[in-house]
Coordinates of C-alpha atoms in Angstrom, one line a residue:
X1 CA 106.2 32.3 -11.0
X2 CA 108.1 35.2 -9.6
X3 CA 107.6 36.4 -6.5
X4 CA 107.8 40.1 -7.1
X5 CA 106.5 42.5 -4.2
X6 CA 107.4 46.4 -3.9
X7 CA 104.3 47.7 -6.0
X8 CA 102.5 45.7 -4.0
X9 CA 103.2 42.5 -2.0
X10 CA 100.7 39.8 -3.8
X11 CA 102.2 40.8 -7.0
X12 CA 104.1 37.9 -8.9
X13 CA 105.7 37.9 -12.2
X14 CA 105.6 35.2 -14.8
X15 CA 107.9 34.0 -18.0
X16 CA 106.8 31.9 -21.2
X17 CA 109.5 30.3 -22.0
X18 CA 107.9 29.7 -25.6
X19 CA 107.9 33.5 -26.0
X20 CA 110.5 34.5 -24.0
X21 CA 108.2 37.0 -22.3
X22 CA 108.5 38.0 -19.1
X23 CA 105.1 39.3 -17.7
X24 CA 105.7 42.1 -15.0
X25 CA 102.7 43.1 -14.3
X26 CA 102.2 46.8 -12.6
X27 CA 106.0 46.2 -11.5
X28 CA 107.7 47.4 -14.5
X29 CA 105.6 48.8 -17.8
X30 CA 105.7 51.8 -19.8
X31 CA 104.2 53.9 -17.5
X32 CA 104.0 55.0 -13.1
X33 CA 105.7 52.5 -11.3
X34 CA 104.3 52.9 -7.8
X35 CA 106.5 51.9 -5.4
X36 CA 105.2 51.4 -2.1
X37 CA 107.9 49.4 -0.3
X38 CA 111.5 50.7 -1.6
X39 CA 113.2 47.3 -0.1
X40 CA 110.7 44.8 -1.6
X41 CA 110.9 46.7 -4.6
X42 CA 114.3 47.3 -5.1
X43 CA 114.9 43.6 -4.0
X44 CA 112.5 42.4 -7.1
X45 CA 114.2 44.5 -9.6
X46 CA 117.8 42.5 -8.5
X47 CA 115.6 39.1 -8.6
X48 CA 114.3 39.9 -12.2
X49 CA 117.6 41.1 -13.5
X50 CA 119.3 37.6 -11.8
X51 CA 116.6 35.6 -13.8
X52 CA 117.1 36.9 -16.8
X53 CA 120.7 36.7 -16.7
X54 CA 120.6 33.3 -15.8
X55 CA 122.3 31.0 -18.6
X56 CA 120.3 29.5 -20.8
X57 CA 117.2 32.1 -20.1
X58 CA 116.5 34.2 -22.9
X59 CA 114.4 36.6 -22.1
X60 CA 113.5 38.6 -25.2
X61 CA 110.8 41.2 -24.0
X62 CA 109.7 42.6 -20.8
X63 CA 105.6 43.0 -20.9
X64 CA 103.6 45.3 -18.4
X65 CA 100.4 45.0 -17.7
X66 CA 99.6 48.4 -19.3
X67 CA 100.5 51.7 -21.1
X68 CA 100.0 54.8 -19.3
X69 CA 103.7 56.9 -21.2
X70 CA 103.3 58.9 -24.4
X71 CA 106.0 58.0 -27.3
X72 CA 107.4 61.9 -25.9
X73 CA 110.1 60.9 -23.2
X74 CA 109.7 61.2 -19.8
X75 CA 105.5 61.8 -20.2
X76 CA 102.8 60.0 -18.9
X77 CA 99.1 60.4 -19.2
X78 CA 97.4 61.7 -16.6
X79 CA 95.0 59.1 -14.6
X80 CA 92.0 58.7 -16.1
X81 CA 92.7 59.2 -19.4
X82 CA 90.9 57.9 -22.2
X83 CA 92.1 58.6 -25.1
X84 CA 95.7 57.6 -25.6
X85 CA 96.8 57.8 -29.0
X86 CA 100.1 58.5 -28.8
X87 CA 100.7 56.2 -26.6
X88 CA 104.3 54.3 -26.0
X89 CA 104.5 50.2 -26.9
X90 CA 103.7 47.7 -24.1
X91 CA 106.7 45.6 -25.2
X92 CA 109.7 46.7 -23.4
X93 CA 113.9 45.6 -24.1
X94 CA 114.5 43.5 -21.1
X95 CA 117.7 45.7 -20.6
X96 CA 114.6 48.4 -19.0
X97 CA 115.1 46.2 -15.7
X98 CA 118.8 47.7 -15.2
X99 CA 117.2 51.2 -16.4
X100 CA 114.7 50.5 -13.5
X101 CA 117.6 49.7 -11.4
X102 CA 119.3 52.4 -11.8
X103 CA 117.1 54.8 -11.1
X104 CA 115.8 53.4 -7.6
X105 CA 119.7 55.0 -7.1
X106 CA 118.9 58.6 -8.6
X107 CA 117.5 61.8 -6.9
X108 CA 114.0 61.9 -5.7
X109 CA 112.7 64.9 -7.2
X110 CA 110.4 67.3 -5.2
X111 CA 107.0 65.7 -5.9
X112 CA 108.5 61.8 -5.2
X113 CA 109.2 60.8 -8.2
X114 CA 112.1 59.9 -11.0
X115 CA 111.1 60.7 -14.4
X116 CA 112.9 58.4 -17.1
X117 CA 112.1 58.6 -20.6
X118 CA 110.2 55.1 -20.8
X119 CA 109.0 54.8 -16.9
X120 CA 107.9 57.4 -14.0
X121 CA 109.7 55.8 -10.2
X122 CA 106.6 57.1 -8.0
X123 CA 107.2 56.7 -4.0
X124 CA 104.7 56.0 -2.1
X125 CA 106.0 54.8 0.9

């Protein structure tokens, strides 16, 4: 288990080493990630990228705990939707945690949010 606040500060992330699956959670997935505390988050996001880079780790996907993106870039699903069906994979390269990274660094745009083609940065704090 992974401590990984930011979303929220009970969350936790696990990894199967059998798999090679690292379970995120609401913390990274193919949708909103709502950040409510920029530190905690952004010092998550460092701890996951330092786990999977650790030698011998191999970390071969990065799994959310749901879908809310369309396969069109940079667009979610509204809440509350029902019917998804052209919805993006769950299963996510585990090179989206320096993606993540990254944008914590970008420009807020006017409405709180940084829009990436696989994720949505949503302040909330």
């Amino acid at each position: 288990m992974i401590p990984g606040p930011g979303h929220e500060p009970s969350a936790v992330v696990f990894f199967d080493r059998e798999t090679g699956s690292l379970f995120t959670g609401d913390t990274v997935c193919p949708g909103r990630l709502y950040i409510r505390e920029r530190a905690a988050f952004r010092a998550t996001i460092d701890r996951l990228i330092a786990f999977r880079d650790t030698d011998g780790r191999r970390v071969k996907v990065v799994r959310g705990s749901h879908v809310e993106m369309s396969t069109t870039p940079g667009h979610d699903y509204p809440a509350g939707t029902v019917d998804q069906s052209d919805e993006a994979p769950l299963d996510l390269p585990p090179a989206i945690l320096d993606e993540v990274r990254q944008a914590l660094d970008a420009e807020i745009d006017p409405s709180g949010n940084v829009v990436r083609d696989r994720f949505i940065l949503s302040y909330k704090d």
